[in-house]
Short mmCIF file of C-alpha atoms in Angstrom, two decimals:
data_model
loop_
_atom_site.label_atom_id
_atom_site.label_comp_id
_atom_site.label_asym_id
_atom_site.label_seq_id
_atom_site.Cartn_x
_atom_site.Cartn_y
_atom_site.Cartn_z
CA UNK A 1 -1.25 -3.86 59.21
CA UNK A 2 2.40 -2.88 58.71
CA UNK A 3 3.01 -6.08 56.76
CA UNK A 4 0.11 -5.31 54.49
CA UNK A 5 1.52 -1.83 53.84
CA UNK A 6 4.97 -3.23 53.07
CA UNK A 7 3.54 -5.87 50.77
CA UNK A 8 1.50 -3.34 48.85
CA UNK A 9 4.38 -0.91 48.59
CA UNK A 10 6.66 -3.62 47.24
CA UNK A 11 4.01 -4.66 44.78
CA UNK A 12 3.83 -1.04 43.69
CA UNK A 13 7.46 -1.09 42.56
CA UNK A 14 6.84 -1.21 38.87
CA UNK A 15 8.33 -3.84 36.56
CA UNK A 16 6.00 -2.67 33.84
CA UNK A 17 7.50 -2.38 30.43
CA UNK A 18 5.86 -0.90 27.39
CA UNK A 19 7.23 -0.92 23.87
CA UNK A 20 5.67 1.14 21.11
CA UNK A 21 5.98 0.78 17.36
CA UNK A 22 8.75 2.99 16.04
CA UNK A 23 7.06 4.77 13.17
CA UNK A 24 10.37 5.93 11.75
CA UNK A 25 11.60 2.38 11.36
CA UNK A 26 11.22 0.24 8.25
CA UNK A 27 8.21 -1.66 9.53
CA UNK A 28 6.74 -4.08 7.08
CA UNK A 29 3.30 -5.55 6.65
CA UNK A 30 3.21 -7.68 3.54
CA UNK A 31 0.39 -9.79 2.18
CA UNK A 32 0.71 -12.23 -0.66
CA UNK A 33 -2.18 -13.37 -2.82
CA UNK A 34 -1.46 -16.31 -5.04
CA UNK A 35 -3.93 -17.60 -7.63
CA UNK A 36 -3.37 -19.81 -10.64
CA UNK A 37 -3.46 -16.71 -12.87
CA UNK A 38 -1.75 -14.07 -10.82
CA UNK A 39 0.47 -13.61 -7.79
CA UNK A 40 0.81 -10.22 -6.22
CA UNK A 41 1.95 -8.61 -3.00
CA UNK A 42 0.77 -5.63 -1.07
CA UNK A 43 2.91 -3.80 1.45
CA UNK A 44 2.71 -0.95 3.91
CA UNK A 45 4.78 0.40 6.76
CA UNK A 46 1.82 2.24 8.25
CA UNK A 47 1.51 0.20 11.44
CA UNK A 48 1.08 1.28 15.02
CA UNK A 49 0.65 -0.38 18.40
CA UNK A 50 2.42 -1.65 21.47
CA UNK A 51 3.54 -4.57 23.58
CA UNK A 52 3.07 -4.27 27.32
CA UNK A 53 3.76 -6.42 30.35
CA UNK A 54 4.06 -5.83 34.05
CA UNK A 55 5.98 -8.92 35.09
CA UNK A 56 9.61 -8.87 36.08
CA UNK A 57 10.53 -11.06 33.09
CA UNK A 58 9.86 -10.09 29.51
CA UNK A 59 6.28 -10.68 28.39
CA UNK A 60 5.19 -12.02 31.77
CA UNK A 61 2.59 -10.90 34.22
CA UNK A 62 -0.33 -8.96 32.92
CA UNK A 63 0.50 -8.45 29.29
CA UNK A 64 -1.07 -7.09 26.18
CA UNK A 65 -0.24 -6.85 22.51
CA UNK A 66 -1.95 -4.50 20.10
CA UNK A 67 -1.06 -3.77 16.50
CA UNK A 68 -3.10 -1.93 13.91
CA UNK A 69 -2.53 -1.33 10.22
CA UNK A 70 -4.01 1.50 8.19
CA UNK A 71 -5.39 -0.35 5.20
CA UNK A 72 -5.62 2.62 2.84
CA UNK A 73 -1.84 2.76 2.89
CA UNK A 74 -1.37 -0.71 1.39
CA UNK A 75 0.24 -0.57 -2.05
CA UNK A 76 0.39 -3.42 -4.53
CA UNK A 77 2.31 -1.59 -7.25
CA UNK A 78 -0.80 -1.05 -9.37
CA UNK A 79 -2.98 1.95 -8.56
CA UNK A 80 -6.07 0.49 -10.22
CA UNK A 81 -5.71 -2.73 -8.22
CA UNK A 82 -5.09 -0.77 -5.00
CA UNK A 83 -8.31 1.12 -5.54
CA UNK A 84 -10.32 -2.02 -6.27
CA UNK A 85 -8.83 -3.67 -3.19
CA UNK A 86 -9.85 -0.72 -1.04
CA UNK A 87 -13.30 -0.22 -2.48
CA UNK A 88 -14.45 -3.73 -3.35
CA UNK A 89 -12.47 -6.17 -1.26
CA UNK A 90 -11.61 -4.49 2.05
CA UNK A 91 -14.27 -1.75 1.95
CA UNK A 92 -11.95 0.63 3.75
CA UNK A 93 -14.48 3.45 3.69
CA UNK A 94 -16.29 1.48 6.41
CA UNK A 95 -13.34 -0.23 8.09
CA UNK A 96 -10.09 1.58 7.50
CA UNK A 97 -7.91 -0.41 9.90
CA UNK A 98 -7.21 -3.99 10.75
CA UNK A 99 -5.93 -4.80 14.21
CA UNK A 100 -4.80 -7.63 16.42
CA UNK A 101 -5.27 -7.44 20.16
CA UNK A 102 -4.16 -10.28 22.36
CA UNK A 103 -1.85 -11.71 24.95
CA UNK A 104 1.19 -13.90 25.17
CA UNK A 105 0.12 -17.49 25.61
CA UNK A 106 3.57 -18.99 25.37
CA UNK A 107 7.03 -17.45 25.59
CA UNK A 108 10.12 -19.52 25.13
CA UNK A 109 13.78 -18.62 24.92
CA UNK A 110 16.27 -21.40 24.61
CA UNK A 111 19.76 -20.95 25.92
CA UNK A 112 21.39 -20.91 22.53
CA UNK A 113 18.80 -18.50 21.08
CA UNK A 114 18.95 -14.74 21.11
CA UNK A 115 15.25 -14.43 20.47
CA UNK A 116 11.97 -15.37 22.07
CA UNK A 117 9.63 -17.77 20.33
CA UNK A 118 6.15 -16.66 21.25
CA UNK A 119 2.57 -17.71 20.71
CA UNK A 120 -0.04 -14.97 20.82
CA UNK A 121 -3.72 -15.50 21.35
CA UNK A 122 -6.20 -12.77 20.64
CA UNK A 123 -8.64 -11.28 18.22
CA UNK A 124 -7.96 -10.00 14.76
CA UNK A 125 -10.33 -7.42 13.34
CA UNK A 126 -10.76 -7.05 9.61
CA UNK A 127 -13.67 -5.95 7.43
CA UNK A 128 -15.94 -5.50 10.43
CA UNK A 129 -15.37 -9.03 11.75
CA UNK A 130 -13.37 -10.06 14.83
CA UNK A 131 -11.92 -13.56 14.82
CA UNK A 132 -10.00 -15.47 17.44
CA UNK A 133 -6.48 -16.09 16.20
CA UNK A 134 -3.41 -17.95 17.42
CA UNK A 135 -0.32 -16.34 15.94
CA UNK A 136 3.28 -17.52 16.20
CA UNK A 137 6.07 -14.99 16.34
CA UNK A 138 9.69 -14.33 16.98
CA UNK A 139 10.83 -11.42 19.14
CA UNK A 140 14.34 -10.10 19.49
CA UNK A 141 15.30 -7.49 22.05
CA UNK A 142 18.54 -5.68 21.36
CA UNK A 143 19.12 -2.92 23.90
CA UNK A 144 16.44 -0.34 23.13
CA UNK A 145 15.07 -1.98 19.99
CA UNK A 146 12.58 -4.81 19.85
CA UNK A 147 11.99 -6.66 16.59
CA UNK A 148 8.82 -8.65 16.10
CA UNK A 149 8.45 -11.04 13.19
CA UNK A 150 5.52 -13.23 12.29
CA UNK A 151 4.23 -15.19 9.33
CA UNK A 152 0.75 -16.63 9.16
CA UNK A 153 -2.26 -16.90 6.89
CA UNK A 154 -5.82 -15.73 7.02
CA UNK A 155 -8.80 -16.86 5.01
CA UNK A 156 -10.97 -14.14 3.53
CA UNK A 157 -14.21 -16.02 4.09
CA UNK A 158 -13.55 -15.93 7.84
CA UNK A 159 -13.77 -12.16 7.63
CA UNK A 160 -16.85 -12.09 5.45
CA UNK A 161 -14.82 -11.01 2.44
CA UNK A 162 -15.82 -12.49 -0.84
CA UNK A 163 -12.76 -13.05 -2.99
CA UNK A 164 -13.52 -11.34 -6.31
CA UNK A 165 -14.21 -13.75 -9.13
CA UNK A 166 -11.51 -14.43 -11.66
CA UNK A 167 -13.51 -12.26 -14.05
CA UNK A 168 -13.08 -9.17 -11.91
CA UNK A 169 -10.29 -6.66 -12.50
CA UNK A 170 -8.71 -7.53 -9.17
CA UNK A 171 -8.12 -11.23 -8.58
CA UNK A 172 -7.51 -12.16 -4.97
CA UNK A 173 -6.82 -15.59 -3.52
CA UNK A 174 -8.98 -17.03 -0.76
CA UNK A 175 -5.91 -17.58 1.43
CA UNK A 176 -3.80 -14.51 2.11
CA UNK A 177 -0.31 -14.98 3.51
CA UNK A 178 0.91 -12.31 5.89
CA UNK A 179 4.54 -11.46 6.64
CA UNK A 180 5.07 -8.97 9.41
CA UNK A 181 8.16 -7.28 10.73
CA UNK A 182 7.81 -4.48 13.25
CA UNK A 183 10.32 -2.48 15.23
CA UNK A 184 9.42 -1.20 18.68
CA UNK A 185 11.12 1.15 21.10
CA UNK A 186 10.69 1.21 24.81
CA UNK A 187 8.13 3.76 25.86
CA UNK A 188 9.39 6.64 27.95
CA UNK A 189 7.41 9.66 28.97
CA UNK A 190 9.87 11.96 27.19
CA UNK A 191 10.05 10.11 23.85
CA UNK A 192 6.39 9.50 23.26
CA UNK B 1 -8.99 5.39 60.19
CA UNK B 2 -5.85 7.10 58.84
CA UNK B 3 -4.31 3.69 58.12
CA UNK B 4 -7.37 2.62 56.22
CA UNK B 5 -7.21 5.74 54.03
CA UNK B 6 -3.52 5.11 53.26
CA UNK B 7 -4.30 1.50 52.48
CA UNK B 8 -7.09 2.62 50.18
CA UNK B 9 -4.81 5.11 48.38
CA UNK B 10 -2.14 2.46 47.85
CA UNK B 11 -4.71 0.09 46.42
CA UNK B 12 -5.99 2.79 44.09
CA UNK B 13 -2.46 3.69 42.99
CA UNK B 14 -1.80 0.01 42.33
CA UNK B 15 -4.77 -0.11 40.07
CA UNK B 16 -3.96 3.14 38.28
CA UNK B 17 -0.29 2.40 37.76
CA UNK B 18 -0.73 -1.00 36.15
CA UNK B 19 -4.09 -0.69 34.50
CA UNK B 20 -3.28 0.52 31.02
CA UNK B 21 -0.42 0.95 28.58
CA UNK B 22 0.32 4.58 27.77
CA UNK B 23 0.24 4.16 24.00
CA UNK B 24 -2.08 6.59 22.29
CA UNK B 25 -3.76 6.04 19.00
CA UNK B 26 -2.88 8.52 16.28
CA UNK B 27 -5.03 9.23 13.29
CA UNK B 28 -3.26 8.91 9.94
CA UNK B 29 -2.96 12.32 8.34
CA UNK B 30 -2.39 11.11 4.80
CA UNK B 31 -5.46 11.73 2.64
CA UNK B 32 -6.24 9.48 -0.27
CA UNK B 33 -6.70 11.18 -3.60
CA UNK B 34 -10.30 11.45 -4.69
CA UNK B 35 -11.02 8.66 -7.14
CA UNK B 36 -14.19 9.17 -9.14
CA UNK B 37 -14.25 7.53 -12.56
CA UNK B 38 -12.76 4.04 -12.70
CA UNK B 39 -10.36 4.78 -15.54
CA UNK B 40 -7.95 7.50 -16.65
CA UNK B 41 -9.99 8.04 -19.80
CA UNK B 42 -13.37 7.29 -21.25
CA UNK B 43 -13.69 6.12 -24.84
CA UNK B 44 -12.88 9.58 -26.23
CA UNK B 45 -12.21 11.93 -23.33
CA UNK B 46 -9.78 12.16 -20.48
CA UNK B 47 -11.06 11.82 -16.93
CA UNK B 48 -9.47 13.49 -13.95
CA UNK B 49 -8.03 10.16 -12.81
CA UNK B 50 -4.28 9.76 -13.01
CA UNK B 51 -1.88 6.86 -12.97
CA UNK B 52 -0.01 6.23 -9.76
CA UNK B 53 3.64 7.15 -9.91
CA UNK B 54 5.52 4.55 -11.93
CA UNK B 55 2.38 2.81 -13.20
CA UNK B 56 1.88 2.19 -16.91
CA UNK B 57 -1.26 2.22 -19.04
CA UNK B 58 -1.65 0.62 -22.43
CA UNK B 59 -4.47 1.46 -24.80
CA UNK B 60 -5.60 -0.02 -28.06
CA UNK B 61 -8.68 1.41 -29.76
CA UNK B 62 -10.50 0.71 -33.01
CA UNK B 63 -13.24 2.61 -34.82
CA UNK B 64 -14.61 0.65 -37.74
CA UNK B 65 -15.37 2.68 -40.84
CA UNK B 66 -18.23 0.73 -42.47
CA UNK B 67 -21.67 1.44 -41.06
CA UNK B 68 -23.53 -1.06 -38.93
CA UNK B 69 -26.24 -0.69 -41.55
CA UNK B 70 -23.99 -2.42 -44.08
CA UNK B 71 -25.10 -5.60 -42.37
CA UNK B 72 -23.69 -9.07 -42.45
CA UNK B 73 -21.74 -8.55 -45.70
CA UNK B 74 -19.48 -6.16 -43.84
CA UNK B 75 -20.08 -8.05 -40.60
CA UNK B 76 -21.73 -4.90 -39.27
CA UNK B 77 -18.56 -2.96 -39.89
CA UNK B 78 -16.14 -5.33 -38.17
CA UNK B 79 -14.62 -6.40 -41.50
CA UNK B 80 -13.02 -2.97 -41.53
CA UNK B 81 -11.12 -1.00 -42.46
CA UNK B 82 -10.68 0.72 -39.13
CA UNK B 83 -9.01 3.67 -37.52
CA UNK B 84 -6.62 2.37 -34.91
CA UNK B 85 -4.87 3.98 -31.98
CA UNK B 86 -2.17 2.60 -29.73
CA UNK B 87 -1.04 4.50 -26.66
CA UNK B 88 1.18 4.16 -23.62
CA UNK B 89 0.72 6.18 -20.47
CA UNK B 90 3.10 6.63 -17.55
CA UNK B 91 2.60 8.05 -14.08
CA UNK B 92 5.30 10.68 -13.51
CA UNK B 93 3.87 11.51 -10.10
CA UNK B 94 0.62 10.41 -8.49
CA UNK B 95 -1.07 13.45 -10.05
CA UNK B 96 0.81 13.91 -13.31
CA UNK B 97 0.78 11.45 -16.17
CA UNK B 98 2.14 11.45 -19.70
CA UNK B 99 0.69 9.59 -22.65
CA UNK B 100 2.13 8.98 -26.07
CA UNK B 101 -0.12 7.57 -28.76
CA UNK B 102 -0.40 7.02 -32.47
CA UNK B 103 -3.33 6.74 -34.83
CA UNK B 104 -3.21 5.45 -38.38
CA UNK B 105 -5.36 8.43 -39.39
CA UNK B 106 -2.78 10.76 -41.01
CA UNK B 107 -0.25 8.83 -38.91
CA UNK B 108 -1.02 11.20 -36.07
CA UNK B 109 1.40 10.91 -33.19
CA UNK B 110 0.46 12.66 -29.97
CA UNK B 111 2.01 13.45 -26.63
CA UNK B 112 -0.17 14.49 -23.71
CA UNK B 113 0.45 15.62 -20.15
CA UNK B 114 -2.37 15.56 -17.63
CA UNK B 115 -2.13 17.19 -14.21
CA UNK B 116 -4.62 16.97 -11.37
CA UNK B 117 -5.27 20.51 -10.15
CA UNK B 118 -7.90 20.49 -7.46
CA UNK B 119 -9.90 18.01 -5.39
CA UNK B 120 -13.03 18.81 -3.47
CA UNK B 121 -13.69 16.16 -0.81
CA UNK B 122 -17.34 17.10 -0.31
CA UNK B 123 -19.48 14.09 0.57
CA UNK B 124 -22.44 15.31 -1.46
CA UNK B 125 -20.71 16.64 -4.55
CA UNK B 126 -17.09 15.51 -4.64
CA UNK B 127 -15.30 16.84 -7.67
CA UNK B 128 -11.87 16.98 -9.21
CA UNK B 129 -10.43 19.35 -11.77
CA UNK B 130 -7.53 18.41 -14.03
CA UNK B 131 -5.91 19.98 -17.03
CA UNK B 132 -4.52 18.27 -20.10
CA UNK B 133 -2.16 19.71 -22.67
CA UNK B 134 -1.12 17.93 -25.83
CA UNK B 135 0.75 18.20 -29.09
CA UNK B 136 0.13 16.17 -32.22
CA UNK B 137 2.44 15.51 -35.08
CA UNK B 138 0.87 14.36 -38.33
CA UNK B 139 3.62 12.34 -39.93
CA UNK B 140 1.82 11.24 -43.08
CA UNK B 141 2.60 13.29 -46.19
CA UNK B 142 -0.21 12.81 -48.73
CA UNK B 143 0.55 12.64 -52.45
CA UNK B 144 0.68 16.11 -53.95
CA UNK B 145 1.64 17.90 -50.75
CA UNK B 146 5.06 19.45 -50.94
CA UNK B 147 6.20 19.72 -47.37
CA UNK B 148 8.59 17.86 -45.16
CA UNK B 149 7.41 15.59 -42.40
CA UNK B 150 8.75 18.00 -39.83
CA UNK B 151 7.07 21.06 -41.31
CA UNK B 152 5.55 23.21 -38.58
CA UNK B 153 2.16 22.97 -40.27
CA UNK B 154 2.01 19.28 -39.39
CA UNK B 155 1.87 20.04 -35.68
CA UNK B 156 -1.29 20.69 -33.69
CA UNK B 157 -1.69 21.76 -30.09
CA UNK B 158 -4.62 21.42 -27.72
CA UNK B 159 -5.70 21.98 -24.16
CA UNK B 160 -8.55 20.46 -22.15
CA UNK B 161 -9.93 21.45 -18.79
CA UNK B 162 -11.51 18.41 -17.14
CA UNK B 163 -14.19 18.54 -14.49
CA UNK B 164 -15.42 15.26 -12.96
CA UNK B 165 -17.94 14.59 -10.25
CA UNK B 166 -19.57 11.41 -8.96
CA UNK B 167 -23.08 11.38 -7.58
CA UNK B 168 -25.62 8.96 -6.10
CA UNK B 169 -23.31 6.81 -4.00
CA UNK B 170 -20.58 6.61 -6.64
CA UNK B 171 -22.99 5.44 -9.31
CA UNK B 172 -23.29 8.36 -11.70
CA UNK B 173 -20.19 10.04 -13.03
CA UNK B 174 -20.40 13.35 -14.84
CA UNK B 175 -17.63 14.84 -16.95
CA UNK B 176 -17.33 18.25 -18.56
CA UNK B 177 -14.37 18.87 -20.84
CA UNK B 178 -14.12 22.21 -22.62
CA UNK B 179 -11.39 21.80 -25.21
CA UNK B 180 -9.39 24.05 -27.50
CA UNK B 181 -7.53 22.87 -30.59
CA UNK B 182 -5.01 24.95 -32.53
CA UNK B 183 -4.32 24.20 -36.23
CA UNK B 184 -7.45 22.10 -36.70
CA UNK B 185 -6.85 21.49 -40.40
CA UNK B 186 -3.18 21.01 -41.08
CA UNK B 187 -3.53 21.70 -44.82
CA UNK B 188 -5.31 25.04 -44.37
CA UNK B 189 -3.54 28.14 -45.60
CA UNK B 190 -4.84 30.19 -42.68
CA UNK B 191 -4.50 28.51 -39.30
CA UNK B 192 -7.78 27.22 -37.92
CA UNK B 193 -8.89 26.57 -34.36
CA UNK B 194 -11.78 24.62 -32.83
CA UNK B 195 -13.43 25.01 -29.46
CA UNK B 196 -15.70 22.23 -28.19
CA UNK B 197 -17.66 21.58 -25.03
CA UNK B 198 -17.35 17.88 -24.33
CA UNK B 199 -19.65 16.16 -21.85
CA UNK B 200 -20.08 12.62 -20.69
CA UNK B 201 -22.19 10.63 -18.28
CA UNK B 202 -21.30 7.19 -16.99
CA UNK B 203 -23.55 5.05 -14.83
CA UNK B 204 -21.90 2.24 -12.88
CA UNK B 205 -24.19 -0.72 -12.24
CA UNK B 206 -21.44 -2.46 -10.29
CA UNK B 207 -17.66 -2.71 -10.37
CA UNK B 208 -17.76 -4.67 -13.62
CA UNK B 209 -20.49 -3.10 -15.73
CA UNK B 210 -21.33 0.47 -16.64
CA UNK B 211 -22.98 2.34 -19.46
CA UNK B 212 -22.14 5.77 -20.80
CA UNK B 213 -22.87 8.47 -23.34
CA UNK B 214 -20.51 11.13 -24.68
CA UNK B 215 -21.33 14.25 -26.65
CA UNK B 216 -18.85 16.72 -28.04
CA UNK B 217 -20.46 19.68 -29.81
CA UNK B 218 -18.25 22.15 -31.64
CA UNK B 219 -19.05 25.49 -30.06
CA UNK B 220 -17.03 27.68 -32.37
CA UNK B 221 -14.24 27.49 -34.89
CA UNK B 222 -13.34 25.04 -37.61
CA UNK B 223 -15.55 22.01 -38.16
CA UNK B 224 -14.51 20.80 -41.59
CA UNK B 225 -12.52 17.88 -42.93
CA UNK B 226 -9.19 16.75 -41.48
CA UNK B 227 -7.92 14.75 -44.46
CA UNK B 228 -7.51 15.76 -48.06
CA UNK B 229 -9.50 12.73 -49.23
CA UNK B 230 -12.49 13.69 -47.09
CA UNK B 231 -15.30 15.92 -48.27
CA UNK B 232 -17.79 18.09 -46.48
CA UNK B 233 -17.99 19.22 -42.92
CA UNK B 234 -17.64 17.54 -39.55
CA UNK B 235 -20.50 16.91 -37.15
CA UNK B 236 -21.02 16.97 -33.43
CA UNK B 237 -19.69 13.73 -31.96
CA UNK B 238 -21.91 11.27 -30.19
CA UNK B 239 -20.99 7.90 -28.72
CA UNK B 240 -22.98 5.46 -26.61
CA UNK B 241 -21.47 2.40 -25.06
CA UNK B 242 -20.79 0.04 -22.21
CA UNK B 243 -17.64 -0.52 -20.16
CA UNK B 244 -16.61 -3.90 -18.81
CA UNK B 245 -13.88 -4.12 -16.18
CA UNK B 246 -12.64 -7.67 -16.20
CA UNK B 247 -9.54 -9.80 -16.07
CA UNK B 248 -7.25 -6.85 -15.49
CA UNK B 249 -8.60 -4.96 -18.52
CA UNK B 250 -11.20 -2.29 -19.16
CA UNK B 251 -13.19 -2.64 -22.36
CA UNK B 252 -15.10 0.24 -23.95
CA UNK B 253 -17.61 -1.07 -26.52
CA UNK B 254 -19.61 1.54 -28.41
CA UNK B 255 -21.55 2.83 -31.34
CA UNK B 256 -20.49 6.24 -32.60
CA UNK B 257 -20.60 8.59 -35.56
CA UNK B 258 -16.95 9.57 -35.04
CA UNK B 259 -14.15 7.32 -36.23
CA UNK B 260 -11.44 9.84 -35.36
CA UNK B 261 -9.38 8.71 -32.44
CA UNK B 262 -6.52 11.00 -31.57
CA UNK B 263 -7.60 14.07 -29.65
CA UNK B 264 -6.49 16.61 -32.28
CA UNK B 265 -8.70 14.82 -34.80
CA UNK B 266 -11.63 13.91 -32.56
CA UNK B 267 -12.04 17.52 -31.44
CA UNK B 268 -12.72 18.77 -34.97
CA UNK B 269 -15.90 16.69 -34.94
CA UNK B 270 -17.31 13.48 -36.32
CA UNK B 271 -16.64 12.35 -39.86
CA UNK B 272 -20.27 11.23 -40.23
CA UNK B 273 -23.58 12.69 -39.12
CA UNK B 274 -25.51 11.03 -36.34
CA UNK B 275 -28.36 9.93 -38.55
CA UNK B 276 -29.33 6.30 -38.43
CA UNK B 277 -27.26 5.16 -41.44
CA UNK B 278 -23.96 6.40 -40.13
CA UNK B 279 -23.41 4.62 -36.84
CA UNK B 280 -20.25 2.58 -36.57
CA UNK B 281 -18.94 0.11 -34.04
CA UNK B 282 -15.86 0.79 -32.01
CA UNK B 283 -13.97 -0.45 -29.02
CA UNK B 284 -11.13 0.48 -26.75
CA UNK B 285 -9.11 -1.66 -24.37
CA UNK B 286 -7.15 -0.29 -21.45
CA UNK B 287 -4.70 -2.19 -19.34
CA UNK B 288 -2.99 -0.85 -16.22
CA UNK B 289 0.34 -2.21 -15.02
#
């Protein structure tokens, strides 16, 4: 019985680490739509979420990643286009956020690298639809600041979004490229 | 028994300690501005919508002078001549925009400022109130008039209170625009004023197509001519048209009895009556950058 106690007590020594999005940082969510007639970008820094793991090494053990973006905050530099994007394309009155929730499937850090190359697997929610996604990323940890970068594409039809026709005011490509750069700080009870 | 309880508590603490991250979701506090009509102006009236800060609007409008009744020989009026207006708008803040425009009717140059005042976020009857103030400078000096281009009499001033609401699931827009114009007839010896009660309805079939009607009765004040080569009085303005939002542009296409484009001229009234012989074609194109 004593051994069981000792084992459980040791297991209770927490290696858990949680990093939360630093809302004061220059976080970036950028999408690029490129059609034959028009290229445009939309950006926001209105992102929130966390990375969590309970293993002794970074991103190991039970782990979880969650990021959400407030879609009404996305700006393309044209107010009329922003409104059409919100009302006709993303329908943000019904679904005001997009999120990704998943886990680390692969974490790799080579000796000569100062960053982790990671593969995340999880579900991305957009426009009322959740889709399984595999997302590559690069994570740098520098003392109390974690930087997450990722570039990938989504296809609107996978999220039941009909790209407006070329005749519409807002012209959106079927493939949307996403560039993400988030800054996270380690969670402490006193700096929540 | 005591050992079992301790074991149970440790197991529970294990579960509690590692079960969940401590991150808490926060609700964004930033409210979007109410957006009712799809454009910053209808064919002849301002809406409460404003340009986003730093955004630019370009307008070109035509009102053809020959009547549709003139038929094919005048190509239903499209052969012209026409009153023409060009304008540029700029978003100073998200709720304040400036517009500078020019019409070839008395070479009227105008500068307008529009400020959003109040937004009511009611689900049933959302509404927005804005105010517009403007000054016009009539830079054409007709033959026989002995005054300089910068003479004070060539300037007109106006104010418009704009009320917009959108009903029936964002389908039906209603606008009410009481307007006051000072120095309605720039060649009058005694200064004239005009007060009108503009109204418009716009029904949106979808994002691309809508239809609308505008009526601007003169309630009190001057309702005469605005040019020396005109005769007779002015009439209450009526315009009926469709809007098409496409390819980055908004098109207003209409029939109207009023060929006057700049606000200080439109507010005096229509240059023709609304009887069946006097309807003219017109259009406006808006582009937002």
